[in-house]
Short mmCIF file of C-alpha atoms and ligand atoms in Angstrom, two decimals:
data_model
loop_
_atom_site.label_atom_id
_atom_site.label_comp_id
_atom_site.label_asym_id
_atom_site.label_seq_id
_atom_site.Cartn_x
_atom_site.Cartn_y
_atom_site.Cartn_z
CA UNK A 1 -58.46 -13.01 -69.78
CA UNK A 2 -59.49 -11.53 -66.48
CA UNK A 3 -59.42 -8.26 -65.19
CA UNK A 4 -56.56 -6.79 -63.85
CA UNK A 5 -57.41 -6.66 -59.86
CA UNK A 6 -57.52 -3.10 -58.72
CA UNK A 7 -58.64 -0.63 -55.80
CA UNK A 8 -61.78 1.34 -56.43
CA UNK A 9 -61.67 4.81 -57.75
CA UNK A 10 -60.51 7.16 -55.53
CA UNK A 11 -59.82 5.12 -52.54
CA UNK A 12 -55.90 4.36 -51.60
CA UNK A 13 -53.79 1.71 -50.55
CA UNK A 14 -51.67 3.25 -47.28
CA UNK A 15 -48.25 1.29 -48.20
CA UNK A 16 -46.10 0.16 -45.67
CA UNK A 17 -43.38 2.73 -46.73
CA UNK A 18 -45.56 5.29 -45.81
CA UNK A 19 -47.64 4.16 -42.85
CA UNK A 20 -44.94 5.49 -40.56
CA UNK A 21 -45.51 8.44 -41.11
CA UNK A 22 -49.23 7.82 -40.78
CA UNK A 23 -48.80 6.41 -37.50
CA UNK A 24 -46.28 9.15 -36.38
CA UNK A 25 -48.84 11.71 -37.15
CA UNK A 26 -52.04 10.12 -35.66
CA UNK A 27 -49.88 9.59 -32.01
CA UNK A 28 -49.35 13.22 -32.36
CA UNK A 29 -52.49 14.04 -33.24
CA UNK A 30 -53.69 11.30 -30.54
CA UNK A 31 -51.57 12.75 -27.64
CA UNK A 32 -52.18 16.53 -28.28
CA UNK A 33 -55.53 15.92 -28.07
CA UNK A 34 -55.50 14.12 -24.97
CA UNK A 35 -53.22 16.32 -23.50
CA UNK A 36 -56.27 19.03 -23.69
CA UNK A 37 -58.23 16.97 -22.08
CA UNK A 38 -60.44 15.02 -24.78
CA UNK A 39 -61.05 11.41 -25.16
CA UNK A 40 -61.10 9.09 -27.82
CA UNK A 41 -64.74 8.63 -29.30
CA UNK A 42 -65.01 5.53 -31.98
CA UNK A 43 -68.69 5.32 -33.32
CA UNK A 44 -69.57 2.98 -36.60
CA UNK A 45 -68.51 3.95 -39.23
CA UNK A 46 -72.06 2.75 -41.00
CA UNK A 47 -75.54 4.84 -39.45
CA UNK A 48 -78.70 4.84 -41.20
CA UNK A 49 -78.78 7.63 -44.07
CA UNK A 50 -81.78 9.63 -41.84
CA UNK A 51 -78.88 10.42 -39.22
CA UNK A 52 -76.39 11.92 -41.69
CA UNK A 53 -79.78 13.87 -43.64
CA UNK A 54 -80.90 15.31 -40.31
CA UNK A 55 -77.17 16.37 -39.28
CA UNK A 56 -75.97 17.39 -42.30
CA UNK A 57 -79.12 18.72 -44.40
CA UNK A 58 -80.80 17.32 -47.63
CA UNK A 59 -79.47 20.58 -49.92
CA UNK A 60 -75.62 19.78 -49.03
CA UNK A 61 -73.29 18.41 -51.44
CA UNK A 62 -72.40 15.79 -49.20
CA UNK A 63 -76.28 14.42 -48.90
CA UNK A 64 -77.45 15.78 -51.96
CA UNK A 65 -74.25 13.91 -53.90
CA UNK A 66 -71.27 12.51 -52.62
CA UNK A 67 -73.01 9.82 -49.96
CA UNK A 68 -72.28 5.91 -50.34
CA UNK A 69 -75.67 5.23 -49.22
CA UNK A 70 -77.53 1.56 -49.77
CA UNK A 71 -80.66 -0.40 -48.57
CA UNK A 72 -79.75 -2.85 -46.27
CA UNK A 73 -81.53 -6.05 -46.41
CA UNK A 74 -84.21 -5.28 -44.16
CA UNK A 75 -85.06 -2.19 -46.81
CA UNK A 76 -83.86 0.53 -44.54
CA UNK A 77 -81.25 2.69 -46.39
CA UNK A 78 -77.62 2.82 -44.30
CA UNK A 79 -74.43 5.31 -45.43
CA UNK A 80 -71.10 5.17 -44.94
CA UNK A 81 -70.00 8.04 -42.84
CA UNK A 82 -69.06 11.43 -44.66
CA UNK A 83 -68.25 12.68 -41.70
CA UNK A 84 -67.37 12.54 -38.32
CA UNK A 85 -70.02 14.87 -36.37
CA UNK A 86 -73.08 13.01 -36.77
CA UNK A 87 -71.74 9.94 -35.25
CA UNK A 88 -70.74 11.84 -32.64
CA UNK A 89 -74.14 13.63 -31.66
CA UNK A 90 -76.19 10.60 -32.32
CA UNK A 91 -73.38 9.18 -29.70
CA UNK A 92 -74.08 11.83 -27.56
CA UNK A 93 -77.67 11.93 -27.29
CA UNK A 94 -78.30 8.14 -27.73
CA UNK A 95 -75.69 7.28 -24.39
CA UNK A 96 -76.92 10.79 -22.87
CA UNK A 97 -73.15 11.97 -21.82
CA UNK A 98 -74.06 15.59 -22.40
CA UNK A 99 -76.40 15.12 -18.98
CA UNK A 100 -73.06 14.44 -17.29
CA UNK A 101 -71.24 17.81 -17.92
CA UNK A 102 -69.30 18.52 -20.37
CA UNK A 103 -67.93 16.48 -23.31
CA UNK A 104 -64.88 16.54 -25.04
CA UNK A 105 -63.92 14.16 -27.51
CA UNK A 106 -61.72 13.56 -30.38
CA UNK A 107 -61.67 10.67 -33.00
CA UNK A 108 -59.79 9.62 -36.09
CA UNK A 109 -60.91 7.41 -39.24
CA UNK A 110 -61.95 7.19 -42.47
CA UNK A 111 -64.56 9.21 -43.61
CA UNK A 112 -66.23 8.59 -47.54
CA UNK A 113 -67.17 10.56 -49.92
CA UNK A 114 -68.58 9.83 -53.71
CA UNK A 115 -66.67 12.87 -55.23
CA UNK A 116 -64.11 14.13 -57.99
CA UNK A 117 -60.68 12.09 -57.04
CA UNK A 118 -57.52 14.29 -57.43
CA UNK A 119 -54.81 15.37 -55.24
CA UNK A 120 -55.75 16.07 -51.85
CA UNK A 121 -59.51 14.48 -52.44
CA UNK A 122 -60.51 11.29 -52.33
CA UNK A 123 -63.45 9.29 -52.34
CA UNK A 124 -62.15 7.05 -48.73
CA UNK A 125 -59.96 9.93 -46.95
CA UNK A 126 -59.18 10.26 -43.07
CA UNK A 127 -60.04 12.80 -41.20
CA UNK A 128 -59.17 13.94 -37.11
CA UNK A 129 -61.99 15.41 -35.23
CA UNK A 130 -62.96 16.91 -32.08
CA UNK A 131 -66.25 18.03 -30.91
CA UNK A 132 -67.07 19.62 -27.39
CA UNK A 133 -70.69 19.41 -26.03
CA UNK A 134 -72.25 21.50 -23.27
CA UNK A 135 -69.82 24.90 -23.50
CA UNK A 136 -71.50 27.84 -25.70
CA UNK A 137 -69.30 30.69 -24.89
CA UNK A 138 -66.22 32.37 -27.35
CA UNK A 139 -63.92 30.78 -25.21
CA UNK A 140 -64.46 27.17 -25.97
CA UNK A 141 -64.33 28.26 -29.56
CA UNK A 142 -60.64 29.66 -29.08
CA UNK A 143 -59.89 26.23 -27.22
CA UNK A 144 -60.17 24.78 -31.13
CA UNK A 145 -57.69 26.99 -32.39
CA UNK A 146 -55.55 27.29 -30.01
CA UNK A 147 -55.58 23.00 -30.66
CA UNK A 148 -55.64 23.09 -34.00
CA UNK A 149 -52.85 25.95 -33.72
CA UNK A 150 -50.43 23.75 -31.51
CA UNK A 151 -50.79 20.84 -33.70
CA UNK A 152 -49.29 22.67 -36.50
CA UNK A 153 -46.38 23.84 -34.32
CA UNK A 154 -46.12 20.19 -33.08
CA UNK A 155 -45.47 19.10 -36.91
CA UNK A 156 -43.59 22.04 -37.28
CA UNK A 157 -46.02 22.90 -40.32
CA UNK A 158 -45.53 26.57 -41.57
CA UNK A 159 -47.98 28.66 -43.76
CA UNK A 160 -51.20 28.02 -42.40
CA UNK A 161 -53.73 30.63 -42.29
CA UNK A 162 -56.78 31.32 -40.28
CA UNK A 163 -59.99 32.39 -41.78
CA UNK A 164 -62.83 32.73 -39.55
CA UNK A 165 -66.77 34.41 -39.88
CA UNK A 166 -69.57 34.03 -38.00
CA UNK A 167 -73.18 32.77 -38.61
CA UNK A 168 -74.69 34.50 -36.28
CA UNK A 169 -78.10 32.84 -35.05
CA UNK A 170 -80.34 30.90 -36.94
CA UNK A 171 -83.05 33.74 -36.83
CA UNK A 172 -80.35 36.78 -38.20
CA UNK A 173 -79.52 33.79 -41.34
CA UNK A 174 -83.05 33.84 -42.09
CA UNK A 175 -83.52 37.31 -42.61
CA UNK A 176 -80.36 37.72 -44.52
CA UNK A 177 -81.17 34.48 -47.10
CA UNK A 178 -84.03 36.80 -47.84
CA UNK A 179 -81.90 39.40 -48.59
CA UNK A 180 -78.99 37.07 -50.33
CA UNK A 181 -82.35 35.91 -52.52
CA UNK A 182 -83.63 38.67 -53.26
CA UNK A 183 -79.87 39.60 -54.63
CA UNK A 184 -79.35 36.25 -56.20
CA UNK A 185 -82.47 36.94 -58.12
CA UNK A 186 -81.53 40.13 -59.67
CA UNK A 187 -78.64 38.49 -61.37
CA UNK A 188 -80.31 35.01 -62.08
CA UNK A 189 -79.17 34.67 -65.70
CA UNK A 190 -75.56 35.01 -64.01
CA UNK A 191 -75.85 31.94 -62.15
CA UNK A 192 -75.14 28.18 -63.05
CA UNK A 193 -77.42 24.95 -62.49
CA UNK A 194 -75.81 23.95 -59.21
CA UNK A 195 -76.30 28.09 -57.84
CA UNK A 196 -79.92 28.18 -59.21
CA UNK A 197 -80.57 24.53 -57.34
CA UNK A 198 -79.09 26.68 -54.02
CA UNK A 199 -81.05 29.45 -54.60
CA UNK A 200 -83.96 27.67 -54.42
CA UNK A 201 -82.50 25.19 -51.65
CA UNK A 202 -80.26 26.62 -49.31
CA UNK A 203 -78.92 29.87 -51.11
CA UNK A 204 -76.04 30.49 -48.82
CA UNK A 205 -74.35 28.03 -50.01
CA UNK A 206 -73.64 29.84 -53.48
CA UNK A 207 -71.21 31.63 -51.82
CA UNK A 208 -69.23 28.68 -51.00
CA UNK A 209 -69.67 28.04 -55.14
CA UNK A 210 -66.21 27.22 -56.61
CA UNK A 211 -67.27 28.33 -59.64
CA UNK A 212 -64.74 30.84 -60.95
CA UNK A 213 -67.38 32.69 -63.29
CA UNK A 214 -69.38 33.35 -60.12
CA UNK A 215 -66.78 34.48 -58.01
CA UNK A 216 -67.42 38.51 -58.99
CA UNK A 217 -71.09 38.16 -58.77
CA UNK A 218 -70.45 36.27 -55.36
CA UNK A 219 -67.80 39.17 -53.65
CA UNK A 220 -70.58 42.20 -54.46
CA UNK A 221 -73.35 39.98 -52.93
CA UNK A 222 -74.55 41.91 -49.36
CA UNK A 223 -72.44 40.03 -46.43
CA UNK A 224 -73.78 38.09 -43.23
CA UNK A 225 -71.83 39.85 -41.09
CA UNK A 226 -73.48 43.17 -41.74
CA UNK A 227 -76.70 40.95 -41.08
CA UNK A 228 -76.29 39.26 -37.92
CA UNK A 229 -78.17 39.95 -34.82
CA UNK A 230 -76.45 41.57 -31.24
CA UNK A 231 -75.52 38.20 -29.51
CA UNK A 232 -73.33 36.69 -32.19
CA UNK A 233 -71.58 40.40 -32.75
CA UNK A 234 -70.49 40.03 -29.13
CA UNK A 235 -70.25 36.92 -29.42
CA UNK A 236 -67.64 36.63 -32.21
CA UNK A 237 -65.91 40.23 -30.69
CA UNK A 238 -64.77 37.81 -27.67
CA UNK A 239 -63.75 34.92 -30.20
CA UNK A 240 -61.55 37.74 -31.93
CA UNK A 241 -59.98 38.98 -28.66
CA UNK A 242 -59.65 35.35 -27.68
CA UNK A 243 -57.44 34.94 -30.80
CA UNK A 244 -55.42 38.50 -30.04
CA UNK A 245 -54.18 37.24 -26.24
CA UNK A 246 -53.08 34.15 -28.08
CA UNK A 247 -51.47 35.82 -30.42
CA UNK A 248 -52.83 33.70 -33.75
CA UNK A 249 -53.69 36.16 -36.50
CA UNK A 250 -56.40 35.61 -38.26
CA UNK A 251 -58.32 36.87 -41.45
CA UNK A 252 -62.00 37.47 -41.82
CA UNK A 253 -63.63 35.62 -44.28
CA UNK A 254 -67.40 37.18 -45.25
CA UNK A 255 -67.59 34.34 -47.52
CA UNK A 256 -66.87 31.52 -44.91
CA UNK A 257 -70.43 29.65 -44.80
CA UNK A 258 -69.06 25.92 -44.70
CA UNK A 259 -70.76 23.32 -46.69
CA UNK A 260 -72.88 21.79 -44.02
CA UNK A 261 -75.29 23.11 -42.52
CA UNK A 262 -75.46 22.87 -38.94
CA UNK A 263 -72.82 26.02 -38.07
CA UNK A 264 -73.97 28.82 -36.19
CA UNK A 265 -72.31 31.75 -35.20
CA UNK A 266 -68.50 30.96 -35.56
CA UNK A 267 -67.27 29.18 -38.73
CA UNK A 268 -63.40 29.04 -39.27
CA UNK A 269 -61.19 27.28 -41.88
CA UNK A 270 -57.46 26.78 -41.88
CA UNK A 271 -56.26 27.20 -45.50
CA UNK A 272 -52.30 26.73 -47.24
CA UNK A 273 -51.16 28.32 -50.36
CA UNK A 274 -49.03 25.26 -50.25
CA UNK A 275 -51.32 22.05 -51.67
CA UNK A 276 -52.75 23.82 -55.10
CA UNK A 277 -56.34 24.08 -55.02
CA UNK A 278 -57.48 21.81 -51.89
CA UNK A 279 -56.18 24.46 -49.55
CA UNK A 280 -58.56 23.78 -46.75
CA UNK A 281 -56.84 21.44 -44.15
CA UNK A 282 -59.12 21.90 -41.47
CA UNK A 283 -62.65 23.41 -40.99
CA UNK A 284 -64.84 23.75 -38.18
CA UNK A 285 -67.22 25.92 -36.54
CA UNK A 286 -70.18 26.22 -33.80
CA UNK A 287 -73.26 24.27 -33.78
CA UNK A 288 -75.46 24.98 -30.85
CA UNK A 289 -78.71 23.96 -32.76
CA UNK A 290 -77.76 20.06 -33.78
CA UNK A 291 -78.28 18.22 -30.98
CA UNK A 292 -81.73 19.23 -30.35
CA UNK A 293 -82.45 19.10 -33.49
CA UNK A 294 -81.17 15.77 -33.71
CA UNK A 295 -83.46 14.80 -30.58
CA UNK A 296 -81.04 15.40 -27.43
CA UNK A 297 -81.95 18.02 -25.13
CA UNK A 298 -80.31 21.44 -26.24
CA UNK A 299 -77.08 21.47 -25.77
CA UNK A 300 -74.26 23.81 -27.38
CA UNK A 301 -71.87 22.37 -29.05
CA UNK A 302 -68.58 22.87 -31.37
CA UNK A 303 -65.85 20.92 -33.30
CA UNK A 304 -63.21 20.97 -35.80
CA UNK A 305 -62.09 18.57 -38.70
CA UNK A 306 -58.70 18.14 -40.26
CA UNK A 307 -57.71 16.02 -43.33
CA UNK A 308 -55.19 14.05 -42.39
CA UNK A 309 -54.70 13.08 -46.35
CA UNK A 310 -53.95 16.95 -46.77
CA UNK A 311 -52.24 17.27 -43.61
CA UNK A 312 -49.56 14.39 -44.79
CA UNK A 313 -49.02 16.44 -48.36
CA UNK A 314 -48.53 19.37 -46.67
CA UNK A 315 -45.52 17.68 -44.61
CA UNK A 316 -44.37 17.29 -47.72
CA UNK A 317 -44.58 19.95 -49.68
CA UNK A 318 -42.85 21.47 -46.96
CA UNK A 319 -40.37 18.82 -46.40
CA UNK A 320 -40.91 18.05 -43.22
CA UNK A 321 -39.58 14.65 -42.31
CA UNK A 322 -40.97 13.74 -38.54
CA UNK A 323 -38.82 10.39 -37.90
CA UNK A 324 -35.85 11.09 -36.67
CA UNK A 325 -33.09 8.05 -35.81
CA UNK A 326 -34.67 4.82 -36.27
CA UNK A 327 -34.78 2.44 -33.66
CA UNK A 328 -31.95 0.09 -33.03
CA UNK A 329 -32.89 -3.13 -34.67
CA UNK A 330 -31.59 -6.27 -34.43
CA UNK A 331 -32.21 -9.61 -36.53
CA UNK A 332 -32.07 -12.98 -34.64
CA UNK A 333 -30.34 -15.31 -36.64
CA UNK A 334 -31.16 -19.40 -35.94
CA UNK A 335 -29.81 -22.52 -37.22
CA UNK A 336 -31.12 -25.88 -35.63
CA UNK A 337 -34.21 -27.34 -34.63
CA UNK A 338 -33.54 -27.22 -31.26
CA UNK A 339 -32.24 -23.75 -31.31
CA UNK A 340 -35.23 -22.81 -33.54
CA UNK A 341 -37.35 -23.91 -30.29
CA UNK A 342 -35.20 -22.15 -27.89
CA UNK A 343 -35.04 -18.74 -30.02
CA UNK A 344 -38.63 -18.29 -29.06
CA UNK A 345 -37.85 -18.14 -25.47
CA UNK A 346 -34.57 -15.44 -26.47
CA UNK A 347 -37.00 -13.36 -28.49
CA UNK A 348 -39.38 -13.01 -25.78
CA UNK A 349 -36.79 -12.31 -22.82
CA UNK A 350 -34.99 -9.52 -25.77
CA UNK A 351 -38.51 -8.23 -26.52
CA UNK A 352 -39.07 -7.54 -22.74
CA UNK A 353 -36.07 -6.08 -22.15
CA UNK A 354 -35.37 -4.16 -25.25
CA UNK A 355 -38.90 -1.74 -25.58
CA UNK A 356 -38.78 0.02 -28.44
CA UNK A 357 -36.01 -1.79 -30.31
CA UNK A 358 -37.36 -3.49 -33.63
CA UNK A 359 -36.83 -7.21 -33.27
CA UNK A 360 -36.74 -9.56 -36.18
CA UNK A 361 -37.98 -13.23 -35.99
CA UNK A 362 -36.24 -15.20 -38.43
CA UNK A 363 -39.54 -16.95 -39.76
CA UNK A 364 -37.68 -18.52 -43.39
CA UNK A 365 -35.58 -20.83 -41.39
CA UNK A 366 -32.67 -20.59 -44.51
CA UNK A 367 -29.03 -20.65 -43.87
CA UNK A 368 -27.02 -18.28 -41.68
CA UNK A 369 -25.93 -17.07 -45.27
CA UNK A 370 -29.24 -16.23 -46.42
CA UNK A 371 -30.40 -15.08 -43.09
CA UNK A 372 -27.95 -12.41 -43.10
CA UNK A 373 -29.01 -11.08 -46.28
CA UNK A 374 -32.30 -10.70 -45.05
CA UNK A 375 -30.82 -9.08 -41.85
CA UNK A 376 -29.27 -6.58 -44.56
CA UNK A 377 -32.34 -5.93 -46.85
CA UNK A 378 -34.48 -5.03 -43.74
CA UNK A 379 -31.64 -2.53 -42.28
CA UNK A 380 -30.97 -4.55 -38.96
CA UNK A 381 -28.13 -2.98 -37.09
CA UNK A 382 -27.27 -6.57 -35.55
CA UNK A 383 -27.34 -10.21 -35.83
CA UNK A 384 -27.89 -11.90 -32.68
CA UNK A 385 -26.93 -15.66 -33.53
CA UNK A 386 -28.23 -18.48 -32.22
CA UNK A 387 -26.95 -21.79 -33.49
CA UNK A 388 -25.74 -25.06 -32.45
CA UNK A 389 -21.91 -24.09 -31.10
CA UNK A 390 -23.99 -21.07 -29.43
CA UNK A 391 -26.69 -23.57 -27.63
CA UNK A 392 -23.95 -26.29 -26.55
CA UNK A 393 -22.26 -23.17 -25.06
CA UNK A 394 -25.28 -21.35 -22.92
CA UNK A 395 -24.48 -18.72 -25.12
CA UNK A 396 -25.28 -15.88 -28.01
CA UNK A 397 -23.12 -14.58 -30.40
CA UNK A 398 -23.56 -10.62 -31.86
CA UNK A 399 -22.42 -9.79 -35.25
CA UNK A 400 -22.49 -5.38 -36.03
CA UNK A 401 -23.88 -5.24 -39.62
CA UNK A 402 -24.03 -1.39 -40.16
CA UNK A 403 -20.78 -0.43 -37.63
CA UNK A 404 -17.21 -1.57 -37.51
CA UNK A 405 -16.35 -4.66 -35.01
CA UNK A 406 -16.20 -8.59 -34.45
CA UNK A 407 -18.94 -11.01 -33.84
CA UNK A 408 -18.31 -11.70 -30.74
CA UNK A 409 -20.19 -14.26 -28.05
CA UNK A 410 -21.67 -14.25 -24.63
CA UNK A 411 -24.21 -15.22 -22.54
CA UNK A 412 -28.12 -13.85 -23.18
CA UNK A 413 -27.85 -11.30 -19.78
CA UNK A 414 -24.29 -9.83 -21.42
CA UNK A 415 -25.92 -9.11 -24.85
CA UNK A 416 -29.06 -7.20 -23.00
CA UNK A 417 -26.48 -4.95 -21.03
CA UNK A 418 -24.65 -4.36 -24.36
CA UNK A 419 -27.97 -3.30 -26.27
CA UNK A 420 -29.00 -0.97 -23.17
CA UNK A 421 -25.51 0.19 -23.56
CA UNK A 422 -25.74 1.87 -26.84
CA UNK A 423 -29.54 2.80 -26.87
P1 LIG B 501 -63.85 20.94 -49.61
O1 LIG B 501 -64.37 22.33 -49.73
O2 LIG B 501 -62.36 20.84 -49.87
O3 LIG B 501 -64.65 19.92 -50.36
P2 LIG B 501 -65.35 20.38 -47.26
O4 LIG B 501 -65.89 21.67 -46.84
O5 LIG B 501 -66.22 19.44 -48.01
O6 LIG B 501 -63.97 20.59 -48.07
P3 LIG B 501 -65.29 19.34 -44.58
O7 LIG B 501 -66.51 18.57 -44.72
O8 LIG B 501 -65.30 20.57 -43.77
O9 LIG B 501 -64.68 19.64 -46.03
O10 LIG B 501 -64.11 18.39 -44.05
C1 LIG B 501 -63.01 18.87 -43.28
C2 LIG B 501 -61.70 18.60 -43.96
O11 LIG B 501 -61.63 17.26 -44.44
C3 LIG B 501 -61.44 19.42 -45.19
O12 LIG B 501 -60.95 20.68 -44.86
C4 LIG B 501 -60.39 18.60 -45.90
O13 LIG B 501 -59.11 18.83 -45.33
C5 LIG B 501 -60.84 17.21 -45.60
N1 LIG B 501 -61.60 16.64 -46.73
C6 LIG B 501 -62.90 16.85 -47.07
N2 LIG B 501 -63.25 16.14 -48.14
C7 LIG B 501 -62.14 15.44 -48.51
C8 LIG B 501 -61.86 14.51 -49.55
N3 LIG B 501 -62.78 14.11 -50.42
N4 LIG B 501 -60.60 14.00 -49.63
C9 LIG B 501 -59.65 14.36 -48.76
N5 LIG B 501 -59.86 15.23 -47.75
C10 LIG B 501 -61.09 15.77 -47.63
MG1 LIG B 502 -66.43 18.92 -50.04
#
């Protein structure tokens, strides 16, 4: 007997009962951002693994473990994206847009990671993005939340909360990893496998450990913030008063590092009570250093991410429903060859003058009988009929199926003007 035929692990079918709201949300998503002045950036969604190890870092859990990474036939090793930022600063620096002001872009796909499926992760998931190249001033950083802030209103999401930190510069981490180290090492018999790899690796990143046995260790452990050098203090002082004249409270989060490890200076995460334990539904932060380090010319830079799988539970848990009436609909019912031919003209002149009205093509060519079941199962508010009494006549014929009245006939032009009428 063969296998039953099934999805990998952790990816997920988008149904068609749900893709409405999928689209719904991306056009919101899509329009907000352009309406703030970012375009649409859509880079492969394959690079070679080097690209996503020099963004990202070797000692992240996304290089070190969750990549879908393969040789390719000519033996170099390609990955399927993580994540949206590398893309976009290999974009940048291999079309050289940053040497034409600055860039603002957003984009929206499928991202992939090899990691624990449960609700609200999964190994294909989608994120939104946007990424701004050439501004490195507080200001630019409140842009993203005041975005990311609006979007949430625009859903009419509630209980959202903003945690931010700061990095400060690369120079101010390096002291204080000594320092974190030196801590770390004091209480080394307290740590597990994956902290004492960090420790070694990239030992900030034990205080982004989810390990609840660590957590105590973790909240006594000296914090950045009292680390970071003059620049970055002023730096995140106008990010904070930013936030104040926009009125978006915030929290500060010591223990905000992010997983990757391109941030500097300001790191923020938007977190809900509301999904369990994947509470993060959109992080982002600074990353001034990347693109040079990458191979551009220096340019600052900054971005946020949302996951739009996390984004859609949230909706609802909070039961927020976004469609509102459905459009009218209407089910064009044919009997006849001839009138079978001629329906294809009628569809196109109802499809041109009806924008926005759902339009169904009769494509089983049954009887009226069974075409008006169909009409029924698929929730069409008419029948427009087209048969052989109609065609002899130069006429249609409209039949309500969800509201009182006749079926009544007319000519093509009448039964426009009647649609327009009650749109
Ligand atoms: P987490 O700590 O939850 O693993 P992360 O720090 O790895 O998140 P980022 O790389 O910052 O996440 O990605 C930004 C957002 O993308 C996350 O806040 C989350 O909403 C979403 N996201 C990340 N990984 C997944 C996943 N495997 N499945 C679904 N959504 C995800
Ligand atoms: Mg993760």
């Amino acid at each position: 007997m063969s296998k039953k035929i099934q999805a990998i692990r952790g990816m997920k079918d988008l149904l068609p009962k749900d893709s409405t709201l999928w689209l719904q949300v991306e056009q919101t998503i899509g329009t907000l951002f352009s309406a703030y002045g970012y375009k649409n950036i859509r880079t492969p969604m394959i690079e070679k693994t080097s690209t996503f190890c020099r963004a990202i870092g070797e000692v992240t859990d996304i290089v070190g473990k969750e990549m879908y990474s393969w040789q390719d036939t000519n033996a170099e090793s390609i990955s399927l994206r993580p994540e949206g930022t590398a893309g976009c600063v290999r974009a940048m620096i291999e079309h050289n847009l940053p040497r034409e002001g600055l860039q603002k872009v957003f984009y929206l796909g499928a991202m992939f990671r090899r990691e624990r499926p449960q609700k609200g992760r999964y190994r294909q998931f989608h994120q939104a993005g946007v990424e701004v190249f050439g501004s490195n001033n507080a200001k630019s950083d409140a842009e993203l939340i005041m975005m990311s802030h609006s979007l949430w209103n625009e859903l009419g999401l509630k209980n959202l909360h903003l945690e931010i930190n700061t990095l400060g510069s690369e120079a101010a981490r390096a002291n204080y990893k000594g320092i974190l180290v030196d801590y770390f090492n004091q209480h080394k018999n307290q740590l597990d496998k994956d902290s004492l790899e960090r420790l070694a690796a990239n030992p900030l990143r034990i205080l982004d450990s989810k390990n609840a046995k660590l957590q105590n260790l973790i909240n006594t452990a000296p914090k950045l913030i009292d680390y970071i050098d003059k620049e970055s203090v002023e730096h995140f002082d106008e990010f904070k008063t930013y936030l104040k004249y926009l009125n978006i409270p915030y929290q500060i989060n010591p223990r905000l590092v992010r997983g990757l490890d391109y941030y500097n200076r300001t790191v923020f995460e938007w977190t809900t009570p509301d999904l369990g334990t994947q509470e993060t539904i959109c992080a982002g932060g600074r990353y001034d250093g990347l693109v040079e380090k990458m191979g551009g010319k220096p340019t600052p830079a900054a971005g946020f991410a949302i996951g739009l799988e996390r984004l859609i539970l949230l909706l609802g848990a909070q039961n927020i429903t976004l469609i509102n009436k459905p459009p009218l609909s209407i089910y064009l019912a044919v009997l006849g060859d001839e009138a079978q031919l001629k329906s294809m003209q009628i569809f196109t002149k109802l499809r041109r003058a009806l924008p926005g009205v759902i339009l169904y093509n009769d494509i089983n060519l049954g009887s009226f009988k069974s075409q008006f079941k169909k009409a029924n199962k698929v929730g069409a508010d008419f029948a427009l009929i087209l048969g052989t009494e109609e065609l002899n006549n130069k006429q249609v014929s409209i039949k309500p199926l969800k509201r009182q009245g006749e079926q009544q006939s007319m000519t093509l032009d009448k039964a426009i003007d009647y649609f327009k009428s009650i749109l």
